[in-house]
Amino acid sequence: MSSLTKWLAQKSREQPAIVWSVFIGTLGPVMVFTVRPFRRWLGYEKPEAIPFSYPVPQRSRRSLPSTYDDPVEDINRYTLWDKMRDTIASVAGK
């Protein structure tokens, strides 16, 4: 055991980056098994899960007034080009 401590002391002086990286690397698996019980012991409670969607009301759907709807025949009849032509005609006529 003393030879191991001497070797570690020598390596920590000669190659400290390697010794610290091994030390920090071994802390990861140890923390997997120790952090959760320690947090529970301190009284930490897991927060409520974040909802993934907006809650849908438990009622029948209300229909919208017809003023919000665009009749399909008006959309097909009056195109963007017609709107542009009317705008140009109204500007040129003034």
PDB file of N, CA and C in Angstrom:
ATOM      1  N   MET A   1       0.818  -1.190   0.000  1.00  0.00           N
ATOM      2  CA  MET A   1       0.000   0.000   0.000  1.00  0.00           C
ATOM      3  C   MET A   1       0.862   1.254   0.000  1.00  0.00           C
ATOM      4  N   SER A   2       1.959   1.196   0.698  1.00  0.00           N
ATOM      5  CA  SER A   2       2.822   2.378   0.745  1.00  0.00           C
ATOM      6  C   SER A   2       3.457   2.639  -0.618  1.00  0.00           C
ATOM      7  N   SER A   3       3.719   1.559  -1.378  1.00  0.00           N
ATOM      8  CA  SER A   3       4.301   1.774  -2.708  1.00  0.00           C
ATOM      9  C   SER A   3       3.282   2.452  -3.637  1.00  0.00           C
ATOM     10  N   LEU A   4       2.003   2.138  -3.455  1.00  0.00           N
ATOM     11  CA  LEU A   4       0.965   2.780  -4.262  1.00  0.00           C
ATOM     12  C   LEU A   4       0.872   4.268  -3.937  1.00  0.00           C
ATOM     13  N   THR A   5       0.909   4.620  -2.658  1.00  0.00           N
ATOM     14  CA  THR A   5       0.840   6.035  -2.287  1.00  0.00           C
ATOM     15  C   THR A   5       2.077   6.787  -2.760  1.00  0.00           C
ATOM     16  N   LYS A   6       3.244   6.129  -2.708  1.00  0.00           N
ATOM     17  CA  LYS A   6       4.461   6.778  -3.219  1.00  0.00           C
ATOM     18  C   LYS A   6       4.353   7.005  -4.725  1.00  0.00           C
ATOM     19  N   TRP A   7       3.817   6.010  -5.422  1.00  0.00           N
ATOM     20  CA  TRP A   7       3.672   6.134  -6.870  1.00  0.00           C
ATOM     21  C   TRP A   7       2.695   7.257  -7.219  1.00  0.00           C
ATOM     22  N   LEU A   8       1.557   7.316  -6.477  1.00  0.00           N
ATOM     23  CA  LEU A   8       0.585   8.379  -6.714  1.00  0.00           C
ATOM     24  C   LEU A   8       1.164   9.753  -6.394  1.00  0.00           C
ATOM     25  N   ALA A   9       1.928   9.852  -5.333  1.00  0.00           N
ATOM     26  CA  ALA A   9       2.549  11.130  -4.986  1.00  0.00           C
ATOM     27  C   ALA A   9       3.532  11.559  -6.071  1.00  0.00           C
ATOM     28  N   GLN A  10       4.293  10.608  -6.585  1.00  0.00           N
ATOM     29  CA  GLN A  10       5.254  10.924  -7.646  1.00  0.00           C
ATOM     30  C   GLN A  10       4.523  11.360  -8.918  1.00  0.00           C
ATOM     31  N   LYS A  11       3.486  10.626  -9.293  1.00  0.00           N
ATOM     32  CA  LYS A  11       2.743  10.969 -10.508  1.00  0.00           C
ATOM     33  C   LYS A  11       2.008  12.305 -10.353  1.00  0.00           C
ATOM     34  N   SER A  12       1.526  12.614  -9.146  1.00  0.00           N
ATOM     35  CA  SER A  12       0.832  13.883  -8.950  1.00  0.00           C
ATOM     36  C   SER A  12       1.786  15.069  -9.078  1.00  0.00           C
ATOM     37  N   ARG A  13       3.061  14.856  -8.788  1.00  0.00           N
ATOM     38  CA  ARG A  13       4.050  15.918  -8.987  1.00  0.00           C
ATOM     39  C   ARG A  13       4.520  15.989 -10.432  1.00  0.00           C
ATOM     40  N   GLU A  14       4.710  14.833 -11.070  1.00  0.00           N
ATOM     41  CA  GLU A  14       5.252  14.804 -12.430  1.00  0.00           C
ATOM     42  C   GLU A  14       4.174  15.018 -13.497  1.00  0.00           C
ATOM     43  N   GLN A  15       3.002  14.437 -13.312  1.00  0.00           N
ATOM     44  CA  GLN A  15       1.925  14.526 -14.305  1.00  0.00           C
ATOM     45  C   GLN A  15       0.587  14.823 -13.607  1.00  0.00           C
ATOM     46  N   PRO A  16       0.427  16.058 -13.118  1.00  0.00           N
ATOM     47  CA  PRO A  16      -0.794  16.360 -12.361  1.00  0.00           C
ATOM     48  C   PRO A  16      -2.065  16.321 -13.216  1.00  0.00           C
ATOM     49  N   ALA A  17      -1.971  16.637 -14.496  1.00  0.00           N
ATOM     50  CA  ALA A  17      -3.169  16.637 -15.341  1.00  0.00           C
ATOM     51  C   ALA A  17      -3.749  15.236 -15.466  1.00  0.00           C
ATOM     52  N   ILE A  18      -2.898  14.252 -15.596  1.00  0.00           N
ATOM     53  CA  ILE A  18      -3.368  12.871 -15.721  1.00  0.00           C
ATOM     54  C   ILE A  18      -3.996  12.399 -14.413  1.00  0.00           C
ATOM     55  N   VAL A  19      -3.358  12.720 -13.291  1.00  0.00           N
ATOM     56  CA  VAL A  19      -3.883  12.293 -11.990  1.00  0.00           C
ATOM     57  C   VAL A  19      -5.250  12.935 -11.735  1.00  0.00           C
ATOM     58  N   TRP A  20      -5.374  14.235 -12.010  1.00  0.00           N
ATOM     59  CA  TRP A  20      -6.653  14.901 -11.789  1.00  0.00           C
ATOM     60  C   TRP A  20      -7.727  14.399 -12.749  1.00  0.00           C
ATOM     61  N   SER A  21      -7.365  14.113 -13.994  1.00  0.00           N
ATOM     62  CA  SER A  21      -8.371  13.611 -14.932  1.00  0.00           C
ATOM     63  C   SER A  21      -8.868  12.228 -14.520  1.00  0.00           C
ATOM     64  N   VAL A  22      -7.984  11.384 -14.003  1.00  0.00           N
ATOM     65  CA  VAL A  22      -8.414  10.067 -13.519  1.00  0.00           C
ATOM     66  C   VAL A  22      -9.306  10.228 -12.287  1.00  0.00           C
ATOM     67  N   PHE A  23      -8.938  11.149 -11.401  1.00  0.00           N
ATOM     68  CA  PHE A  23      -9.732  11.390 -10.196  1.00  0.00           C
ATOM     69  C   PHE A  23     -11.135  11.889 -10.552  1.00  0.00           C
ATOM     70  N   ILE A  24     -11.214  12.871 -11.442  1.00  0.00           N
ATOM     71  CA  ILE A  24     -12.515  13.412 -11.840  1.00  0.00           C
ATOM     72  C   ILE A  24     -13.307  12.374 -12.627  1.00  0.00           C
ATOM     73  N   GLY A  25     -12.624  11.578 -13.440  1.00  0.00           N
ATOM     74  CA  GLY A  25     -13.305  10.538 -14.202  1.00  0.00           C
ATOM     75  C   GLY A  25     -13.907   9.458 -13.327  1.00  0.00           C
ATOM     76  N   THR A  26     -13.290   9.155 -12.205  1.00  0.00           N
ATOM     77  CA  THR A  26     -13.857   8.150 -11.301  1.00  0.00           C
ATOM     78  C   THR A  26     -14.999   8.716 -10.458  1.00  0.00           C
ATOM     79  N   LEU A  27     -15.080  10.040 -10.344  1.00  0.00           N
ATOM     80  CA  LEU A  27     -16.178  10.630  -9.576  1.00  0.00           C
ATOM     81  C   LEU A  27     -17.523  10.459 -10.277  1.00  0.00           C
ATOM     82  N   GLY A  28     -17.544  10.420 -11.603  1.00  0.00           N
ATOM     83  CA  GLY A  28     -18.797  10.307 -12.345  1.00  0.00           C
ATOM     84  C   GLY A  28     -19.608   9.081 -11.973  1.00  0.00           C
ATOM     85  N   PRO A  29     -19.067   7.872 -12.120  1.00  0.00           N
ATOM     86  CA  PRO A  29     -19.841   6.685 -11.743  1.00  0.00           C
ATOM     87  C   PRO A  29     -20.191   6.633 -10.253  1.00  0.00           C
ATOM     88  N   VAL A  30     -19.332   7.174  -9.414  1.00  0.00           N
ATOM     89  CA  VAL A  30     -19.625   7.184  -7.978  1.00  0.00           C
ATOM     90  C   VAL A  30     -20.816   8.097  -7.696  1.00  0.00           C
ATOM     91  N   MET A  31     -20.866   9.242  -8.382  1.00  0.00           N
ATOM     92  CA  MET A  31     -21.955  10.192  -8.155  1.00  0.00           C
ATOM     93  C   MET A  31     -23.298   9.661  -8.644  1.00  0.00           C
ATOM     94  N   VAL A  32     -23.293   8.772  -9.620  1.00  0.00           N
ATOM     95  CA  VAL A  32     -24.547   8.191 -10.105  1.00  0.00           C
ATOM     96  C   VAL A  32     -25.280   7.489  -8.967  1.00  0.00           C
ATOM     97  N   PHE A  33     -24.558   6.840  -8.106  1.00  0.00           N
ATOM     98  CA  PHE A  33     -25.176   6.070  -7.025  1.00  0.00           C
ATOM     99  C   PHE A  33     -25.307   6.839  -5.715  1.00  0.00           C
ATOM    100  N   THR A  34     -24.656   7.987  -5.580  1.00  0.00           N
ATOM    101  CA  THR A  34     -24.683   8.686  -4.295  1.00  0.00           C
ATOM    102  C   THR A  34     -25.480   9.982  -4.296  1.00  0.00           C
ATOM    103  N   VAL A  35     -25.629  10.641  -5.430  1.00  0.00           N
ATOM    104  CA  VAL A  35     -26.261  11.965  -5.428  1.00  0.00           C
ATOM    105  C   VAL A  35     -27.758  11.881  -5.151  1.00  0.00           C
ATOM    106  N   ARG A  36     -28.475  10.974  -5.794  1.00  0.00           N
ATOM    107  CA  ARG A  36     -29.929  10.890  -5.593  1.00  0.00           C
ATOM    108  C   ARG A  36     -30.308  10.592  -4.144  1.00  0.00           C
ATOM    109  N   PRO A  37     -29.710   9.585  -3.513  1.00  0.00           N
ATOM    110  CA  PRO A  37     -30.063   9.368  -2.103  1.00  0.00           C
ATOM    111  C   PRO A  37     -29.709  10.558  -1.216  1.00  0.00           C
ATOM    112  N   PHE A  38     -28.609  11.230  -1.504  1.00  0.00           N
ATOM    113  CA  PHE A  38     -28.214  12.387  -0.706  1.00  0.00           C
ATOM    114  C   PHE A  38     -29.208  13.537  -0.885  1.00  0.00           C
ATOM    115  N   ARG A  39     -29.679  13.749  -2.095  1.00  0.00           N
ATOM    116  CA  ARG A  39     -30.661  14.803  -2.342  1.00  0.00           C
ATOM    117  C   ARG A  39     -31.984  14.478  -1.658  1.00  0.00           C
ATOM    118  N   ARG A  40     -32.400  13.220  -1.693  1.00  0.00           N
ATOM    119  CA  ARG A  40     -33.628  12.825  -0.986  1.00  0.00           C
ATOM    120  C   ARG A  40     -33.473  13.041   0.516  1.00  0.00           C
ATOM    121  N   TRP A  41     -32.297  12.742   1.027  1.00  0.00           N
ATOM    122  CA  TRP A  41     -32.023  12.916   2.451  1.00  0.00           C
ATOM    123  C   TRP A  41     -32.095  14.397   2.836  1.00  0.00           C
ATOM    124  N   LEU A  42     -31.691  15.282   1.915  1.00  0.00           N
ATOM    125  CA  LEU A  42     -31.756  16.719   2.181  1.00  0.00           C
ATOM    126  C   LEU A  42     -33.167  17.283   2.031  1.00  0.00           C
ATOM    127  N   GLY A  43     -34.094  16.492   1.477  1.00  0.00           N
ATOM    128  CA  GLY A  43     -35.472  16.940   1.349  1.00  0.00           C
ATOM    129  C   GLY A  43     -35.832  17.467  -0.024  1.00  0.00           C
ATOM    130  N   TYR A  44     -35.001  17.233  -1.012  1.00  0.00           N
ATOM    131  CA  TYR A  44     -35.288  17.699  -2.365  1.00  0.00           C
ATOM    132  C   TYR A  44     -36.431  16.892  -2.955  1.00  0.00           C
ATOM    133  N   GLU A  45     -37.395  17.587  -3.545  1.00  0.00           N
ATOM    134  CA  GLU A  45     -38.506  16.920  -4.214  1.00  0.00           C
ATOM    135  C   GLU A  45     -38.412  17.197  -5.705  1.00  0.00           C
ATOM    136  N   LYS A  46     -38.706  16.194  -6.494  1.00  0.00           N
ATOM    137  CA  LYS A  46     -38.646  16.338  -7.946  1.00  0.00           C
ATOM    138  C   LYS A  46     -39.736  17.305  -8.407  1.00  0.00           C
ATOM    139  N   PRO A  47     -39.407  18.271  -9.286  1.00  0.00           N
ATOM    140  CA  PRO A  47     -40.430  19.223  -9.736  1.00  0.00           C
ATOM    141  C   PRO A  47     -41.468  18.559 -10.629  1.00  0.00           C
ATOM    142  N   GLU A  48     -42.621  19.214 -10.732  1.00  0.00           N
ATOM    143  CA  GLU A  48     -43.691  18.695 -11.574  1.00  0.00           C
ATOM    144  C   GLU A  48     -43.260  18.744 -13.036  1.00  0.00           C
ATOM    145  N   ALA A  49     -43.662  17.750 -13.794  1.00  0.00           N
ATOM    146  CA  ALA A  49     -43.263  17.672 -15.201  1.00  0.00           C
ATOM    147  C   ALA A  49     -43.880  18.817 -15.999  1.00  0.00           C
ATOM    148  N   ILE A  50     -43.120  19.308 -16.966  1.00  0.00           N
ATOM    149  CA  ILE A  50     -43.586  20.382 -17.830  1.00  0.00           C
ATOM    150  C   ILE A  50     -44.550  19.791 -18.850  1.00  0.00           C
ATOM    151  N   PRO A  51     -45.722  20.395 -19.041  1.00  0.00           N
ATOM    152  CA  PRO A  51     -46.667  19.841 -20.020  1.00  0.00           C
ATOM    153  C   PRO A  51     -46.145  20.015 -21.439  1.00  0.00           C
ATOM    154  N   PHE A  52     -46.443  19.040 -22.283  1.00  0.00           N
ATOM    155  CA  PHE A  52     -45.987  19.075 -23.667  1.00  0.00           C
ATOM    156  C   PHE A  52     -46.990  19.743 -24.596  1.00  0.00           C
ATOM    157  N   SER A  53     -48.223  19.945 -24.136  1.00  0.00           N
ATOM    158  CA  SER A  53     -49.223  20.591 -24.981  1.00  0.00           C
ATOM    159  C   SER A  53     -50.148  21.421 -24.101  1.00  0.00           C
ATOM    160  N   TYR A  54     -50.881  22.295 -24.741  1.00  0.00           N
ATOM    161  CA  TYR A  54     -51.846  23.118 -24.036  1.00  0.00           C
ATOM    162  C   TYR A  54     -53.066  22.263 -23.704  1.00  0.00           C
ATOM    163  N   PRO A  55     -53.600  22.358 -22.496  1.00  0.00           N
ATOM    164  CA  PRO A  55     -54.748  21.509 -22.154  1.00  0.00           C
ATOM    165  C   PRO A  55     -55.985  21.874 -22.972  1.00  0.00           C
ATOM    166  N   VAL A  56     -56.622  20.884 -23.529  1.00  0.00           N
ATOM    167  CA  VAL A  56     -57.829  21.076 -24.324  1.00  0.00           C
ATOM    168  C   VAL A  56     -59.023  21.123 -23.380  1.00  0.00           C
ATOM    169  N   PRO A  57     -59.899  22.124 -23.507  1.00  0.00           N
ATOM    170  CA  PRO A  57     -61.050  22.200 -22.600  1.00  0.00           C
ATOM    171  C   PRO A  57     -62.006  21.033 -22.818  1.00  0.00           C
ATOM    172  N   GLN A  58     -62.613  20.577 -21.723  1.00  0.00           N
ATOM    173  CA  GLN A  58     -63.534  19.447 -21.773  1.00  0.00           C
ATOM    174  C   GLN A  58     -64.955  19.946 -22.022  1.00  0.00           C
ATOM    175  N   ARG A  59     -65.197  20.460 -23.211  1.00  0.00           N
ATOM    176  CA  ARG A  59     -66.513  20.956 -23.594  1.00  0.00           C
ATOM    177  C   ARG A  59     -66.645  20.822 -25.105  1.00  0.00           C
ATOM    178  N   SER A  60     -67.855  21.049 -25.586  1.00  0.00           N
ATOM    179  CA  SER A  60     -68.042  20.986 -27.034  1.00  0.00           C
ATOM    180  C   SER A  60     -67.419  22.225 -27.672  1.00  0.00           C
ATOM    181  N   ARG A  61     -66.982  22.079 -28.894  1.00  0.00           N
ATOM    182  CA  ARG A  61     -66.342  23.183 -29.594  1.00  0.00           C
ATOM    183  C   ARG A  61     -67.390  24.195 -30.034  1.00  0.00           C
ATOM    184  N   ARG A  62     -67.063  25.469 -29.849  1.00  0.00           N
ATOM    185  CA  ARG A  62     -67.954  26.532 -30.297  1.00  0.00           C
ATOM    186  C   ARG A  62     -67.641  26.854 -31.748  1.00  0.00           C
ATOM    187  N   SER A  63     -68.683  27.084 -32.529  1.00  0.00           N
ATOM    188  CA  SER A  63     -68.441  27.448 -33.922  1.00  0.00           C
ATOM    189  C   SER A  63     -68.161  28.943 -34.001  1.00  0.00           C
ATOM    190  N   LEU A  64     -67.279  29.328 -34.899  1.00  0.00           N
ATOM    191  CA  LEU A  64     -66.936  30.728 -35.086  1.00  0.00           C
ATOM    192  C   LEU A  64     -68.006  31.418 -35.919  1.00  0.00           C
ATOM    193  N   PRO A  65     -68.172  32.710 -35.731  1.00  0.00           N
ATOM    194  CA  PRO A  65     -69.106  33.436 -36.597  1.00  0.00           C
ATOM    195  C   PRO A  65     -68.646  33.356 -38.052  1.00  0.00           C
ATOM    196  N   SER A  66     -69.604  33.437 -38.964  1.00  0.00           N
ATOM    197  CA  SER A  66     -69.268  33.262 -40.376  1.00  0.00           C
ATOM    198  C   SER A  66     -68.442  34.415 -40.919  1.00  0.00           C
ATOM    199  N   THR A  67     -68.333  35.531 -40.203  1.00  0.00           N
ATOM    200  CA  THR A  67     -67.543  36.657 -40.705  1.00  0.00           C
ATOM    201  C   THR A  67     -66.057  36.342 -40.723  1.00  0.00           C
ATOM    202  N   TYR A  68     -65.630  35.354 -39.948  1.00  0.00           N
ATOM    203  CA  TYR A  68     -64.219  34.986 -39.936  1.00  0.00           C
ATOM    204  C   TYR A  68     -63.859  34.033 -41.066  1.00  0.00           C
ATOM    205  N   ASP A  69     -64.836  33.411 -41.655  1.00  0.00           N
ATOM    206  CA  ASP A  69     -64.575  32.428 -42.701  1.00  0.00           C
ATOM    207  C   ASP A  69     -64.507  33.107 -44.060  1.00  0.00           C
ATOM    208  N   ASP A  70     -63.617  32.634 -44.919  1.00  0.00           N
ATOM    209  CA  ASP A  70     -63.536  33.094 -46.299  1.00  0.00           C
ATOM    210  C   ASP A  70     -64.252  32.078 -47.164  1.00  0.00           C
ATOM    211  N   PRO A  71     -65.276  32.491 -47.862  1.00  0.00           N
ATOM    212  CA  PRO A  71     -65.945  31.535 -48.750  1.00  0.00           C
ATOM    213  C   PRO A  71     -64.987  31.049 -49.831  1.00  0.00           C
ATOM    214  N   VAL A  72     -65.043  29.781 -50.126  1.00  0.00           N
ATOM    215  CA  VAL A  72     -64.118  29.175 -51.082  1.00  0.00           C
ATOM    216  C   VAL A  72     -64.299  29.773 -52.465  1.00  0.00           C
ATOM    217  N   GLU A  73     -65.550  30.074 -52.854  1.00  0.00           N
ATOM    218  CA  GLU A  73     -65.753  30.607 -54.203  1.00  0.00           C
ATOM    219  C   GLU A  73     -65.142  32.000 -54.342  1.00  0.00           C
ATOM    220  N   ASP A  74     -65.124  32.798 -53.256  1.00  0.00           N
ATOM    221  CA  ASP A  74     -64.491  34.112 -53.331  1.00  0.00           C
ATOM    222  C   ASP A  74     -62.982  33.994 -53.459  1.00  0.00           C
ATOM    223  N   ILE A  75     -62.396  33.015 -52.792  1.00  0.00           N
ATOM    224  CA  ILE A  75     -60.949  32.828 -52.876  1.00  0.00           C
ATOM    225  C   ILE A  75     -60.557  32.439 -54.292  1.00  0.00           C
ATOM    226  N   ASN A  76     -61.308  31.547 -54.905  1.00  0.00           N
ATOM    227  CA  ASN A  76     -60.974  31.103 -56.256  1.00  0.00           C
ATOM    228  C   ASN A  76     -61.240  32.193 -57.292  1.00  0.00           C
ATOM    229  N   ARG A  77     -62.246  33.006 -57.066  1.00  0.00           N
ATOM    230  CA  ARG A  77     -62.630  34.003 -58.060  1.00  0.00           C
ATOM    231  C   ARG A  77     -61.728  35.229 -58.013  1.00  0.00           C
ATOM    232  N   TYR A  78     -61.364  35.657 -56.833  1.00  0.00           N
ATOM    233  CA  TYR A  78     -60.626  36.903 -56.668  1.00  0.00           C
ATOM    234  C   TYR A  78     -59.194  36.566 -56.259  1.00  0.00           C
ATOM    235  N   THR A  79     -58.284  36.517 -57.193  1.00  0.00           N
ATOM    236  CA  THR A  79     -56.912  36.096 -56.922  1.00  0.00           C
ATOM    237  C   THR A  79     -56.043  37.294 -56.582  1.00  0.00           C
ATOM    238  N   LEU A  80     -54.814  37.023 -56.290  1.00  0.00           N
ATOM    239  CA  LEU A  80     -53.858  38.077 -55.972  1.00  0.00           C
ATOM    240  C   LEU A  80     -53.653  39.005 -57.164  1.00  0.00           C
ATOM    241  N   TRP A  81     -53.642  38.443 -58.355  1.00  0.00           N
ATOM    242  CA  TRP A  81     -53.448  39.263 -59.559  1.00  0.00           C
ATOM    243  C   TRP A  81     -54.604  40.229 -59.743  1.00  0.00           C
ATOM    244  N   ASP A  82     -55.814  39.774 -59.431  1.00  0.00           N
ATOM    245  CA  ASP A  82     -56.970  40.668 -59.515  1.00  0.00           C
ATOM    246  C   ASP A  82     -56.841  41.813 -58.516  1.00  0.00           C
ATOM    247  N   LYS A  83     -56.361  41.517 -57.323  1.00  0.00           N
ATOM    248  CA  LYS A  83     -56.172  42.558 -56.317  1.00  0.00           C
ATOM    249  C   LYS A  83     -55.133  43.564 -56.778  1.00  0.00           C
ATOM    250  N   MET A  84     -54.034  43.060 -57.365  1.00  0.00           N
ATOM    251  CA  MET A  84     -52.999  43.969 -57.856  1.00  0.00           C
ATOM    252  C   MET A  84     -53.539  44.837 -58.989  1.00  0.00           C
ATOM    253  N   ARG A  85     -54.293  44.252 -59.901  1.00  0.00           N
ATOM    254  CA  ARG A  85     -54.856  45.000 -61.021  1.00  0.00           C
ATOM    255  C   ARG A  85     -55.797  46.085 -60.514  1.00  0.00           C
ATOM    256  N   ASP A  86     -56.627  45.749 -59.535  1.00  0.00           N
ATOM    257  CA  ASP A  86     -57.552  46.732 -58.985  1.00  0.00           C
ATOM    258  C   ASP A  86     -56.812  47.849 -58.262  1.00  0.00           C
ATOM    259  N   THR A  87     -55.739  47.500 -57.550  1.00  0.00           N
ATOM    260  CA  THR A  87     -54.958  48.514 -56.847  1.00  0.00           C
ATOM    261  C   THR A  87     -54.293  49.458 -57.831  1.00  0.00           C
ATOM    262  N   ILE A  88     -53.703  48.908 -58.883  1.00  0.00           N
ATOM    263  CA  ILE A  88     -53.045  49.743 -59.895  1.00  0.00           C
ATOM    264  C   ILE A  88     -54.068  50.627 -60.593  1.00  0.00           C
ATOM    265  N   ALA A  89     -55.227  50.075 -60.896  1.00  0.00           N
ATOM    266  CA  ALA A  89     -56.269  50.859 -61.564  1.00  0.00           C
ATOM    267  C   ALA A  89     -56.771  51.982 -60.670  1.00  0.00           C
ATOM    268  N   SER A  90     -56.889  51.723 -59.371  1.00  0.00           N
ATOM    269  CA  SER A  90     -57.376  52.767 -58.470  1.00  0.00           C
ATOM    270  C   SER A  90     -56.333  53.862 -58.281  1.00  0.00           C
ATOM    271  N   VAL A  91     -55.050  53.497 -58.271  1.00  0.00           N
ATOM    272  CA  VAL A  91     -53.990  54.498 -58.129  1.00  0.00           C
ATOM    273  C   VAL A  91     -53.863  55.303 -59.420  1.00  0.00           C
ATOM    274  N   ALA A  92     -53.935  54.640 -60.561  1.00  0.00           N
ATOM    275  CA  ALA A  92     -53.799  55.331 -61.849  1.00  0.00           C
ATOM    276  C   ALA A  92     -55.005  56.211 -62.132  1.00  0.00           C
ATOM    277  N   GLY A  93     -56.152  55.835 -61.631  1.00  0.00           N
ATOM    278  CA  GLY A  93     -57.362  56.609 -61.869  1.00  0.00           C
ATOM    279  C   GLY A  93     -57.418  57.893 -61.064  1.00  0.00           C
ATOM    280  N   LYS A  94     -56.649  57.981 -59.991  1.00  0.00           N
ATOM    281  CA  LYS A  94     -56.694  59.175 -59.136  1.00  0.00           C
ATOM    282  C   LYS A  94     -55.865  60.288 -59.653  1.00  0.00           C
TER     283      LYS A  94
END
